[in-house]
Coordinates of C-alpha atoms in Angstrom, one line a residue:
M1 CA 0.0 0.0 0.0
S2 CA 1.3 3.4 -0.9
A3 CA 1.6 6.4 1.5
I4 CA -2.0 7.3 0.6
K5 CA -4.6 5.9 3.0
A6 CA -6.7 3.0 1.6
G7 CA -9.8 5.1 1.1
E8 CA -7.8 7.8 -0.7
R9 CA -6.1 5.2 -2.9
Q10 CA -9.5 4.0 -3.9
A11 CA -10.5 7.6 -4.6
L12 CA -7.7 7.6 -7.2
T13 CA -7.7 4.2 -8.7
R14 CA -11.3 3.5 -9.3
R15 CA -12.1 6.3 -11.7
G16 CA -10.2 9.1 -13.2
F17 CA -12.8 11.3 -11.5
V18 CA -13.7 13.5 -14.5
V19 CA -16.1 12.5 -15.4
G20 CA -31.1 6.2 -13.5
G21 CA -33.6 6.0 -15.6
V22 CA -36.5 7.7 -17.1
A23 CA -39.5 5.7 -15.9
G24 CA -42.4 7.4 -17.6
G25 CA -40.2 10.5 -18.3
L26 CA -39.7 9.8 -22.0
A27 CA -43.3 9.3 -22.8
A28 CA -44.5 12.0 -20.4
G29 CA -41.8 14.5 -21.5
L30 CA -40.4 15.1 -18.1
G31 CA -37.9 18.0 -18.0
A32 CA -34.5 18.0 -16.3
A33 CA -35.7 19.3 -13.0
A34 CA -38.5 16.7 -12.8
L35 CA -36.2 13.9 -13.7
A36 CA -33.6 15.1 -11.1
E37 CA -36.3 15.1 -8.4
A38 CA -37.6 11.7 -9.4
H39 CA -34.1 10.2 -9.3
T40 CA -33.4 11.7 -5.9
A41 CA -36.7 10.6 -4.4
L42 CA -36.4 7.1 -5.5
G43 CA -32.8 6.7 -4.3
P44 CA -30.6 3.7 -5.2
A45 CA -32.4 0.8 -6.8
P46 CA -32.6 -2.2 -4.3
A47 CA -30.3 -5.1 -5.1
G48 CA -31.9 -8.4 -6.0
E49 CA -35.1 -7.0 -7.4
A50 CA -34.4 -7.3 -11.1
G51 CA -37.3 -7.7 -13.3
P52 CA -37.6 -10.3 -16.1
A53 CA -34.9 -10.5 -18.7
P54 CA -35.3 -7.6 -21.3
A55 CA -37.1 -8.4 -24.5
P56 CA -35.0 -8.9 -27.6
F57 CA -33.8 -5.5 -29.0
E58 CA -33.5 -4.8 -32.7
L59 CA -30.4 -2.7 -32.3
D60 CA -28.7 -5.0 -29.8
E61 CA -24.9 -4.7 -30.3
A62 CA -25.3 -2.8 -33.6
T63 CA -22.1 -1.0 -34.6
I64 CA -21.9 2.5 -35.9
A65 CA -20.9 1.2 -39.3
E66 CA -24.0 -1.1 -39.4
L67 CA -26.3 1.7 -38.4
Q68 CA -24.8 4.0 -41.0
A69 CA -25.2 1.3 -43.7
S70 CA -28.8 0.8 -42.8
M71 CA -29.5 4.5 -43.1
Q72 CA -27.7 4.7 -46.4
A73 CA -29.7 1.8 -47.8
G74 CA -32.9 3.4 -46.6
R75 CA -33.7 0.6 -44.2
A76 CA -33.5 3.0 -41.2
T77 CA -33.6 6.7 -40.4
A78 CA -31.9 8.7 -37.6
R79 CA -35.4 9.3 -36.2
A80 CA -36.1 5.6 -36.1
L81 CA -32.8 5.0 -34.3
V82 CA -33.6 7.7 -31.7
E83 CA -37.0 6.3 -31.1
K84 CA -35.7 2.8 -30.6
Y85 CA -32.9 3.8 -28.2
Q86 CA -35.4 6.0 -26.3
A87 CA -37.7 3.1 -25.9
R88 CA -34.8 1.0 -24.7
I89 CA -33.8 3.6 -22.1
E90 CA -37.4 3.8 -20.9
A91 CA -37.7 0.0 -20.5
L92 CA -34.5 -0.7 -18.7
D93 CA -33.4 2.4 -16.8
R94 CA -36.3 2.7 -14.3
R95 CA -38.2 -0.5 -15.0
G96 CA -36.8 -3.9 -15.5
P97 CA -33.2 -4.0 -14.2
A98 CA -33.4 -0.3 -13.3
L99 CA -29.9 0.6 -14.3
R100 CA -30.1 4.3 -13.5
A101 CA -27.6 5.1 -16.2
V102 CA -29.3 8.1 -17.8
L103 CA -30.1 11.4 -16.1
E104 CA -32.1 13.0 -18.8
V105 CA -33.0 12.5 -22.5
N106 CA -32.6 15.3 -25.0
P107 CA -36.1 16.6 -25.7
E108 CA -34.8 17.9 -29.0
A109 CA -33.3 14.6 -30.2
L110 CA -36.2 13.7 -32.5
A111 CA -36.2 17.1 -34.2
I112 CA -32.4 16.9 -34.6
A113 CA -32.7 13.5 -36.1
D114 CA -35.4 14.7 -38.6
A115 CA -33.2 17.5 -39.7
L116 CA -30.3 15.1 -40.3
D117 CA -32.5 12.7 -42.2
A118 CA -33.6 15.6 -44.5
E119 CA -30.0 16.6 -44.9
R120 CA -29.0 13.1 -45.9
L121 CA -31.6 13.0 -48.6
A122 CA -30.6 16.4 -49.9
K123 CA -26.8 16.3 -49.6
G124 CA -25.7 12.9 -48.4
P125 CA -24.2 12.1 -45.0
R126 CA -21.6 14.3 -43.4
G127 CA -19.5 11.3 -42.3
P128 CA -19.7 8.1 -40.3
L129 CA -21.5 9.7 -37.3
H130 CA -24.3 11.3 -39.4
G131 CA -27.6 10.5 -37.6
I132 CA -25.9 8.3 -35.0
P133 CA -27.3 8.6 -31.4
I134 CA -24.5 9.3 -28.8
L135 CA -24.8 9.8 -25.0
L136 CA -22.7 12.4 -23.1
K137 CA -21.5 12.2 -19.5
D138 CA -23.2 14.8 -17.4
N139 CA -20.1 16.9 -17.0
V140 CA -19.9 17.8 -20.7
A141 CA -21.5 21.1 -21.3
T142 CA -24.3 21.5 -23.8
A143 CA -26.0 24.8 -24.5
D144 CA -29.4 23.3 -25.3
K145 CA -32.4 22.0 -23.3
L146 CA -30.1 19.5 -21.4
T147 CA -28.6 20.6 -18.1
T148 CA -25.0 20.1 -17.1
T149 CA -24.6 19.2 -13.4
A150 CA -21.8 16.7 -12.8
G151 CA -24.6 14.8 -11.1
S152 CA -25.0 17.3 -8.3
L153 CA -28.2 18.9 -7.1
A154 CA -26.1 22.0 -6.5
L155 CA -26.2 22.6 -10.3
A156 CA -29.7 21.4 -11.0
G157 CA -31.2 23.4 -13.9
S158 CA -27.8 24.8 -14.9
I159 CA -27.4 25.3 -18.7
P160 CA -24.0 26.7 -19.8
A161 CA -23.9 29.5 -22.3
R162 CA -22.0 27.4 -24.9
D163 CA -21.3 23.8 -25.8
A164 CA -18.1 22.0 -24.7
T165 CA -15.8 21.9 -27.7
I166 CA -16.2 18.1 -28.1
A167 CA -20.0 18.5 -28.1
Q168 CA -19.7 21.1 -30.8
R169 CA -17.5 18.7 -32.8
L170 CA -19.9 15.8 -32.4
R171 CA -22.8 18.0 -33.6
A172 CA -20.8 19.1 -36.6
A173 CA -20.1 15.4 -37.4
G174 CA -23.8 14.8 -37.5
A175 CA -24.2 12.9 -34.2
V176 CA -27.5 13.1 -32.4
L177 CA -26.8 14.0 -28.8
L178 CA -29.3 11.7 -27.2
G179 CA -29.0 12.7 -23.5
K180 CA -26.8 12.9 -20.4
T181 CA -25.6 9.9 -18.4
N182 CA -25.3 9.4 -14.6
L183 CA -21.9 9.6 -13.1
S184 CA -20.1 9.5 -9.8
E185 CA -21.0 12.9 -8.5
W186 CA -18.4 15.6 -9.2
A187 CA -16.6 12.9 -11.1
N188 CA -15.9 11.0 -7.8
F189 CA -13.8 13.8 -6.3
R190 CA -15.9 14.5 -3.3
S191 CA -15.3 11.7 -0.7
T192 CA -12.8 9.0 0.1
H193 CA -15.7 6.7 1.0
S194 CA -17.9 7.1 -2.0
S195 CA -19.8 4.5 -3.9
S196 CA -18.9 4.8 -7.5
G197 CA -21.8 5.5 -9.8
W198 CA -23.8 7.4 -7.1
S199 CA -25.0 11.0 -7.6
G200 CA -27.4 13.2 -5.9
R201 CA -29.4 13.6 -9.1
G202 CA -29.3 10.0 -10.3
G203 CA -29.0 7.7 -7.3
Q204 CA -26.9 4.5 -7.7
C205 CA -26.0 3.3 -11.2
R206 CA -26.0 -0.4 -11.6
N207 CA -23.8 -2.8 -13.6
P208 CA -25.9 -4.4 -16.4
Y209 CA -23.8 -7.6 -16.2
V210 CA -24.6 -8.3 -12.6
L211 CA -27.0 -5.9 -11.0
D212 CA -25.6 -6.0 -7.4
R213 CA -22.1 -5.2 -8.7
N214 CA -20.7 -1.7 -9.3
P215 CA -20.1 -0.2 -12.7
S216 CA -17.1 1.7 -11.4
G217 CA -16.7 5.4 -11.8
S218 CA -16.8 8.1 -12.6
S219 CA -18.1 7.5 -16.1
S220 CA -20.4 4.8 -14.7
G221 CA -23.5 5.9 -16.5
S222 CA -21.8 6.1 -19.9
A223 CA -20.4 2.6 -19.4
A224 CA -23.6 1.0 -18.2
A225 CA -25.7 2.7 -20.9
V226 CA -23.5 1.6 -23.8
A227 CA -23.1 -1.9 -22.5
A228 CA -26.9 -2.1 -22.2
N229 CA -27.3 -0.8 -25.8
Y230 CA -28.9 2.6 -24.9
A231 CA -27.0 4.3 -27.7
A232 CA -24.3 3.5 -30.3
A233 CA -21.6 4.9 -28.1
A234 CA -21.0 7.4 -25.3
V235 CA -18.5 10.0 -24.1
G236 CA -16.7 9.6 -20.8
T237 CA -14.0 11.6 -19.0
E238 CA -11.0 10.6 -17.0
T239 CA -8.5 11.9 -14.6
D240 CA -7.3 8.6 -13.3
G241 CA -9.2 5.5 -14.5
S242 CA -12.7 7.0 -15.1
I243 CA -12.9 5.9 -18.7
V244 CA -10.9 2.7 -18.6
S245 CA -12.2 1.3 -15.3
P246 CA -16.0 1.6 -16.0
S247 CA -15.3 0.4 -19.6
S248 CA -13.6 -2.7 -18.1
M249 CA -16.4 -3.3 -15.6
C250 CA -19.0 -3.2 -18.4
A251 CA -17.0 -5.0 -21.2
L252 CA -16.5 -2.0 -23.3
V253 CA -13.6 -0.5 -25.3
G254 CA -12.5 2.7 -23.7
I255 CA -9.9 5.1 -25.1
K256 CA -8.2 7.4 -22.6
P257 CA -6.4 9.7 -25.0
T258 CA -3.2 11.7 -24.6
V259 CA -4.0 14.8 -22.5
G260 CA -4.5 17.5 -25.2
L261 CA -5.6 15.4 -28.0
L262 CA -9.2 16.3 -27.2
S263 CA -10.2 19.7 -25.9
R264 CA -11.4 20.0 -22.3
A265 CA -13.1 23.3 -22.8
G266 CA -16.6 23.2 -21.3
I267 CA -16.1 20.1 -19.2
V268 CA -16.6 20.3 -15.5
P269 CA -13.0 19.7 -14.3
I270 CA -11.0 18.0 -11.7
A271 CA -7.4 18.6 -12.7
H272 CA -6.0 20.1 -15.9
S273 CA -2.8 18.2 -15.8
Q274 CA -4.6 14.9 -16.1
D275 CA -8.2 15.5 -17.3
T276 CA -9.4 14.3 -20.7
A277 CA -12.5 13.1 -22.4
G278 CA -12.7 10.0 -24.4
P279 CA -14.9 7.5 -26.2
M280 CA -16.6 4.4 -24.7
A281 CA -18.1 1.9 -27.2
R282 CA -18.7 -1.8 -27.7
T283 CA -16.0 -2.1 -30.4
V284 CA -12.7 -0.6 -31.1
A285 CA -13.9 0.7 -34.5
D286 CA -16.8 2.5 -32.9
A287 CA -14.5 4.1 -30.3
V288 CA -12.1 5.2 -33.0
A289 CA -14.9 6.8 -35.0
L290 CA -15.9 8.8 -32.0
L291 CA -12.3 9.7 -31.2
G292 CA -11.6 11.1 -34.6
A293 CA -14.7 13.2 -34.5
M294 CA -13.7 14.8 -31.2
A295 CA -10.0 15.3 -31.7
G296 CA -8.5 18.6 -32.8
L297 CA -6.9 21.9 -31.9
D298 CA -9.0 24.4 -29.8
P299 CA -8.0 27.9 -28.8
R300 CA -10.1 27.5 -25.7
D301 CA -7.7 24.8 -24.4
D302 CA -4.0 25.5 -24.6
A303 CA -3.2 21.8 -24.0
T304 CA -4.4 21.0 -27.5
L305 CA -1.6 23.0 -29.0
G306 CA 0.7 20.1 -28.1
S307 CA -1.1 17.9 -30.6
R308 CA -0.2 20.0 -33.6
G309 CA 1.6 17.8 -36.0
R310 CA 1.3 14.8 -33.7
A311 CA -2.4 13.9 -34.0
A312 CA -3.6 11.7 -36.9
D313 CA -6.1 13.1 -39.4
D314 CA -8.0 9.7 -39.6
Y315 CA -7.6 7.1 -36.8
T316 CA -9.7 4.5 -38.7
R317 CA -6.7 3.8 -40.9
F318 CA -5.0 2.1 -37.9
L319 CA -7.6 -0.6 -37.6
D320 CA -5.4 -3.5 -38.7
P321 CA -6.5 -7.0 -37.8
R322 CA -2.9 -8.1 -38.2
G323 CA -1.6 -5.4 -36.0
L324 CA -0.1 -7.7 -33.3
R325 CA 2.3 -9.4 -35.8
G326 CA 5.8 -8.5 -34.8
A327 CA 4.7 -6.0 -32.1
R328 CA 6.9 -5.9 -29.0
I329 CA 4.6 -5.9 -26.0
G330 CA 5.7 -5.7 -22.4
V331 CA 3.8 -7.2 -19.4
A332 CA 3.7 -4.9 -16.4
R333 CA 3.3 -7.4 -13.6
K334 CA 4.5 -5.6 -10.4
R335 CA 1.6 -3.9 -8.7
F336 CA -0.9 -4.8 -11.4
F337 CA -1.2 -8.5 -11.0
G338 CA -2.2 -10.4 -7.9
A339 CA -5.3 -8.4 -6.8
S340 CA -7.6 -10.9 -8.4
P341 CA -6.3 -14.4 -9.3
A342 CA -9.4 -15.0 -11.4
A343 CA -8.7 -11.9 -13.4
D344 CA -5.1 -12.8 -13.7
R345 CA -6.0 -16.1 -15.3
V346 CA -8.0 -14.3 -18.0
I347 CA -5.1 -11.9 -18.7
E348 CA -2.6 -14.8 -18.9
S349 CA -4.8 -16.3 -21.6
A350 CA -4.9 -13.0 -23.3
I351 CA -1.1 -12.8 -23.3
E352 CA -0.9 -16.3 -24.8
E353 CA -3.4 -15.2 -27.5
M354 CA -1.2 -12.2 -28.4
K355 CA 1.7 -14.6 -28.8
R356 CA -0.3 -16.8 -31.2
Q357 CA -1.1 -13.6 -33.2
G358 CA 2.6 -13.0 -33.7
A359 CA 3.4 -10.6 -30.9
V360 CA 6.8 -10.6 -29.2
I361 CA 6.0 -10.7 -25.4
V362 CA 8.5 -9.2 -23.0
D363 CA 7.6 -10.5 -19.6
P364 CA 8.0 -8.9 -17.2
A365 CA 8.4 -5.3 -18.3
D366 CA 7.5 -3.5 -15.1
I367 CA 7.1 0.2 -14.7
A368 CA 9.7 0.8 -12.0
T369 CA 8.2 3.9 -10.5
A370 CA 4.6 2.6 -10.3
G371 CA 3.2 3.4 -6.8
Q372 CA 5.9 5.9 -6.0
F373 CA 3.9 9.0 -6.9
D374 CA 0.5 8.2 -5.5
D375 CA 0.9 10.7 -2.7
A376 CA 2.1 13.4 -5.0
E377 CA -0.8 12.7 -7.4
L378 CA -3.4 13.4 -4.8
E379 CA -1.6 16.6 -3.8
V380 CA -1.7 17.8 -7.4
L381 CA -5.4 16.9 -7.8
L382 CA -6.4 18.7 -4.6
Y383 CA -4.7 21.9 -5.7
E384 CA -5.9 21.8 -9.3
F385 CA -9.5 20.8 -8.3
K386 CA -9.9 24.0 -6.3
A387 CA -8.5 26.2 -8.9
D388 CA -10.1 24.6 -11.9
L389 CA -13.5 24.1 -10.5
N390 CA -13.6 27.7 -9.2
H391 CA -12.7 28.9 -12.7
Y392 CA -15.4 26.7 -14.4
L393 CA -18.2 27.7 -11.9
A394 CA -17.3 31.4 -12.1
E395 CA -17.7 31.3 -15.9
L396 CA -21.3 30.0 -15.6
G397 CA -22.6 33.5 -15.0
P398 CA -24.9 35.1 -12.5
G399 CA -27.8 32.7 -13.3
A400 CA -25.9 29.6 -12.0
P401 CA -27.0 28.1 -8.6
V402 CA -23.4 28.1 -7.3
H403 CA -20.2 29.9 -8.3
S404 CA -17.4 28.4 -6.2
L405 CA -16.2 25.3 -4.5
A406 CA -17.1 26.9 -1.2
E407 CA -20.7 27.4 -2.3
V408 CA -20.9 23.8 -3.5
M409 CA -19.8 22.6 -0.1
A410 CA -22.3 24.9 1.7
F411 CA -25.1 23.6 -0.5
N412 CA -24.1 20.0 0.4
E413 CA -24.2 20.8 4.1
T414 CA -27.6 22.6 3.8
N415 CA -29.0 19.6 1.7
R416 CA -27.2 16.9 3.6
E417 CA -30.1 14.4 3.5
R418 CA -30.2 14.6 -0.3
E419 CA -26.6 15.1 -1.1
M420 CA -24.7 13.3 1.6
P421 CA -26.9 10.5 2.9
F422 CA -24.2 7.9 2.4
F423 CA -20.8 9.7 2.3
G424 CA -19.4 13.1 2.9
Q425 CA -17.1 15.6 1.1
E426 CA -13.7 15.1 2.7
L427 CA -11.8 15.6 -0.6
M428 CA -13.6 18.9 -1.2
L429 CA -12.8 20.1 2.3
R430 CA -9.1 19.2 1.8
A431 CA -9.0 20.9 -1.6
Q432 CA -10.6 24.1 -0.2
E433 CA -7.7 24.4 2.2
K434 CA -5.1 24.5 -0.6
G435 CA -3.4 27.6 -1.8
P436 CA -2.8 28.9 -5.3
L437 CA -1.1 27.0 -8.1
T438 CA 2.1 29.1 -7.5
S439 CA 2.5 27.3 -4.1
K440 CA 5.8 25.4 -3.7
P441 CA 4.2 22.1 -2.5
Y442 CA 2.0 22.0 -5.6
R443 CA 4.8 22.7 -8.0
E444 CA 7.1 20.1 -6.4
A445 CA 4.3 17.5 -6.4
L446 CA 3.5 18.1 -10.1
A447 CA 7.2 17.9 -11.1
K448 CA 7.5 14.6 -9.2
C449 CA 4.4 13.2 -10.9
Q450 CA 5.5 14.1 -14.4
R451 CA 9.1 13.0 -13.9
Q452 CA 8.3 9.6 -12.4
A453 CA 5.3 8.8 -14.6
R454 CA 6.9 9.9 -17.8
K455 CA 10.7 9.9 -18.1
E456 CA 11.4 7.4 -15.3
G457 CA 8.2 5.5 -15.7
I458 CA 6.4 4.7 -19.0
D459 CA 9.1 6.2 -21.3
A460 CA 11.9 4.3 -19.5
T461 CA 10.0 1.0 -19.7
L462 CA 9.3 1.4 -23.4
A463 CA 12.9 2.4 -24.2
R464 CA 14.5 -0.3 -22.0
H465 CA 12.7 -3.1 -23.7
R466 CA 12.2 -1.5 -27.1
L467 CA 8.4 -1.9 -26.7
D468 CA 5.5 -0.8 -28.8
A469 CA 3.2 -0.9 -25.8
I470 CA 2.8 -2.1 -22.2
V471 CA -0.1 -4.3 -21.1
A472 CA -1.7 -5.0 -17.7
P473 CA -5.1 -6.0 -16.3
T474 CA -7.3 -3.0 -16.4
G475 CA -8.6 -4.1 -13.0
G476 CA -10.3 -6.9 -11.2
P477 CA -13.9 -8.0 -11.5
P478 CA -16.7 -5.5 -10.5
W479 CA -17.1 -5.3 -6.7
L480 CA -20.4 -5.5 -4.8
T481 CA -22.0 -2.1 -4.5
D482 CA -22.0 -1.0 -0.9
L483 CA -23.5 2.4 0.0
V484 CA -22.6 1.8 3.7
N485 CA -18.9 1.2 3.4
G486 CA -18.1 2.6 -0.1
D487 CA -16.1 1.0 -2.8
S488 CA -13.9 -2.2 -2.5
V489 CA -11.7 -1.7 -5.5
T490 CA -10.3 -4.9 -7.0
G491 CA -7.0 -3.6 -8.5
G492 CA -6.3 -1.2 -11.3
S493 CA -3.5 -0.2 -13.7
S494 CA -4.7 3.3 -14.8
T495 CA -2.5 5.5 -12.7
P496 CA 0.9 5.6 -14.7
A497 CA -0.8 6.6 -17.9
A498 CA -3.2 9.0 -16.2
V499 CA -0.5 10.9 -14.3
A500 CA 1.8 10.9 -17.3
G501 CA -1.1 12.2 -19.5
Y502 CA -0.4 9.3 -21.9
P503 CA -2.9 7.2 -23.8
S504 CA -4.4 3.9 -22.8
I505 CA -7.0 1.6 -24.4
T506 CA -8.9 -1.1 -22.5
V507 CA -10.5 -4.0 -24.4
P508 CA -12.6 -6.9 -23.1
A509 CA -10.6 -10.0 -22.5
G510 CA -13.1 -12.4 -20.9
Q511 CA -15.3 -13.1 -18.0
V512 CA -15.2 -14.8 -14.5
F513 CA -18.5 -15.8 -12.9
G514 CA -20.3 -13.7 -15.5
L515 CA -18.2 -10.6 -14.6
P516 CA -16.2 -8.8 -17.3
I517 CA -12.4 -8.7 -17.3
S518 CA -10.3 -6.4 -19.6
L519 CA -6.8 -5.8 -20.8
S520 CA -5.2 -2.3 -21.0
F521 CA -2.7 -1.3 -23.7
I522 CA -0.5 1.7 -22.6
G523 CA 1.8 3.8 -24.7
P524 CA 3.7 7.0 -25.1
A525 CA 2.3 10.5 -25.7
Y526 CA 0.3 10.6 -28.9
G527 CA 0.8 6.9 -29.3
E528 CA -2.9 6.3 -30.1
P529 CA -2.2 4.9 -33.7
T530 CA -0.1 2.0 -32.4
L531 CA -2.4 1.3 -29.4
I532 CA -5.4 1.3 -31.8
K533 CA -3.7 -1.2 -34.1
L534 CA -2.8 -3.5 -31.2
A535 CA -6.2 -3.2 -29.5
Y536 CA -8.1 -3.9 -32.7
A537 CA -6.0 -6.9 -33.6
F538 CA -6.5 -8.3 -30.1
E539 CA -10.3 -7.6 -30.3
Q540 CA -10.6 -9.3 -33.7
A541 CA -8.6 -12.3 -32.5
T542 CA -10.5 -12.9 -29.3
R543 CA -14.1 -11.5 -29.8
A544 CA -14.3 -11.5 -26.0
R545 CA -17.2 -9.1 -25.5
R546 CA -20.5 -10.7 -24.5
P547 CA -23.7 -8.7 -24.2
P548 CA -25.0 -8.2 -20.6
R549 CA -27.6 -10.6 -19.2
F550 CA -28.7 -8.4 -16.3
L551 CA -28.0 -11.2 -13.7
A552 CA -29.3 -10.5 -10.2
T553 CA -26.0 -11.7 -8.7
A554 CA -22.8 -13.4 -9.9
E555 CA -22.7 -16.9 -11.3
I556 CA -20.9 -18.5 -8.3
L557 CA -21.4 -22.3 -7.7
L558 CA -20.4 -23.5 -4.3
Q559 CA -18.5 -26.7 -4.5
G560 CA -19.4 -29.1 -1.7

């Protein structure tokens, strides 16, 4: 165990921080405030009360390419896709398994779809996302009839003045922004004893594979929604694990890009040195289609300037089914194996499959500094959270409910029964005590993080063994949701890439007891092309993803 207390370590490893249902809301046309009130009143869905298995779904596991082909051939329309996904959300998010993955559905989605259908007939499609329904995590700003709250009642009804840049890009690509997903409130940077996937607005999100298990956070709703086929794909955000961990727990492909490849402008922040958005999808190809649409320079986010000349113009060209042949892949064992023997067995099989596909496996290829900068990472996040959140809230304007971290904490105290019935706001309190970003302790902690995660960490490991990528288990199996005690994290390998600001991609590798297990591919800054090639080849060789069965509990047979 690192110098960070167990609860604090969980607060780092389970999520990446940055970062249900709709009962009769879709049919009745409930607005954001009514949906928020309904979520809060109902509270977390009780475990073990799953309804009957969902009926067969016409769009089950449909890929973006398949949906696009159907529209091009005239067999489907964007409007029809929206209607089908809306019906799916209504059936599964409050009723049936009651996943609580969606906070609100875009009341303008059908009108947007109609306009895109008319445009297709008149001009043809804009590209691969034309008419494709996409869900956004509820910390990605949209200047429409959807609210942006980071799951908190403190921002209920808040509508920013402009879209987040990635939302603008998705609209420009022709995507239909279908709605906002539940998340770990404030992207899981509120308490050291939180239950991932819980928010004041949405209650407790559930894992569609096994309903009493946790979907992980903070992009929990995005993961559960895509796994349950609520949309073609979704957007998540990560500071440390919040894309890759919930993707792993819900058998998805999650791409955590290099910090700066995607703009963070308009996203409720945790820490600018590590925050990034990224795609979450059922296939590598779908995730890559979303990545390409969102990537690009943005004057609103200086970090994107570093991607000039280093970002690809089209990431789909790296989808090579033979991409593992001759690739040198290192296995990072120290600190990342051993938390779950069952998960380790799945990953060992994955390593053997990569060998069969022609990869050169270097085993072990440990990241020597892993675990040495955990304390410094938390220090950086506390300082940056205060500075970055205050800046974001101040820009919301006079109509916003709160304008500072101090006001958020005061709201939580005043509304303790609704906002803090299960856990508190210890991380927020600690962040509020921090000084400005010119403080020496902050600057020293940031320098340590970047040195040990980059030059002495991932870069050194790649160079020492002449590797194309490093692999490790993304994490263990999903843990039981426990609102009394909080999360019981089952391992995780997200921190080195998260702290370095480097890319990682998680891909389904198998299951244990009906619970998903995934493999992470980790690479250098702007190494997305190589990681995509490797991840796609692995996916095509293994086809390990299985749709969820909405089991009440894990498939565990006791041997007498």
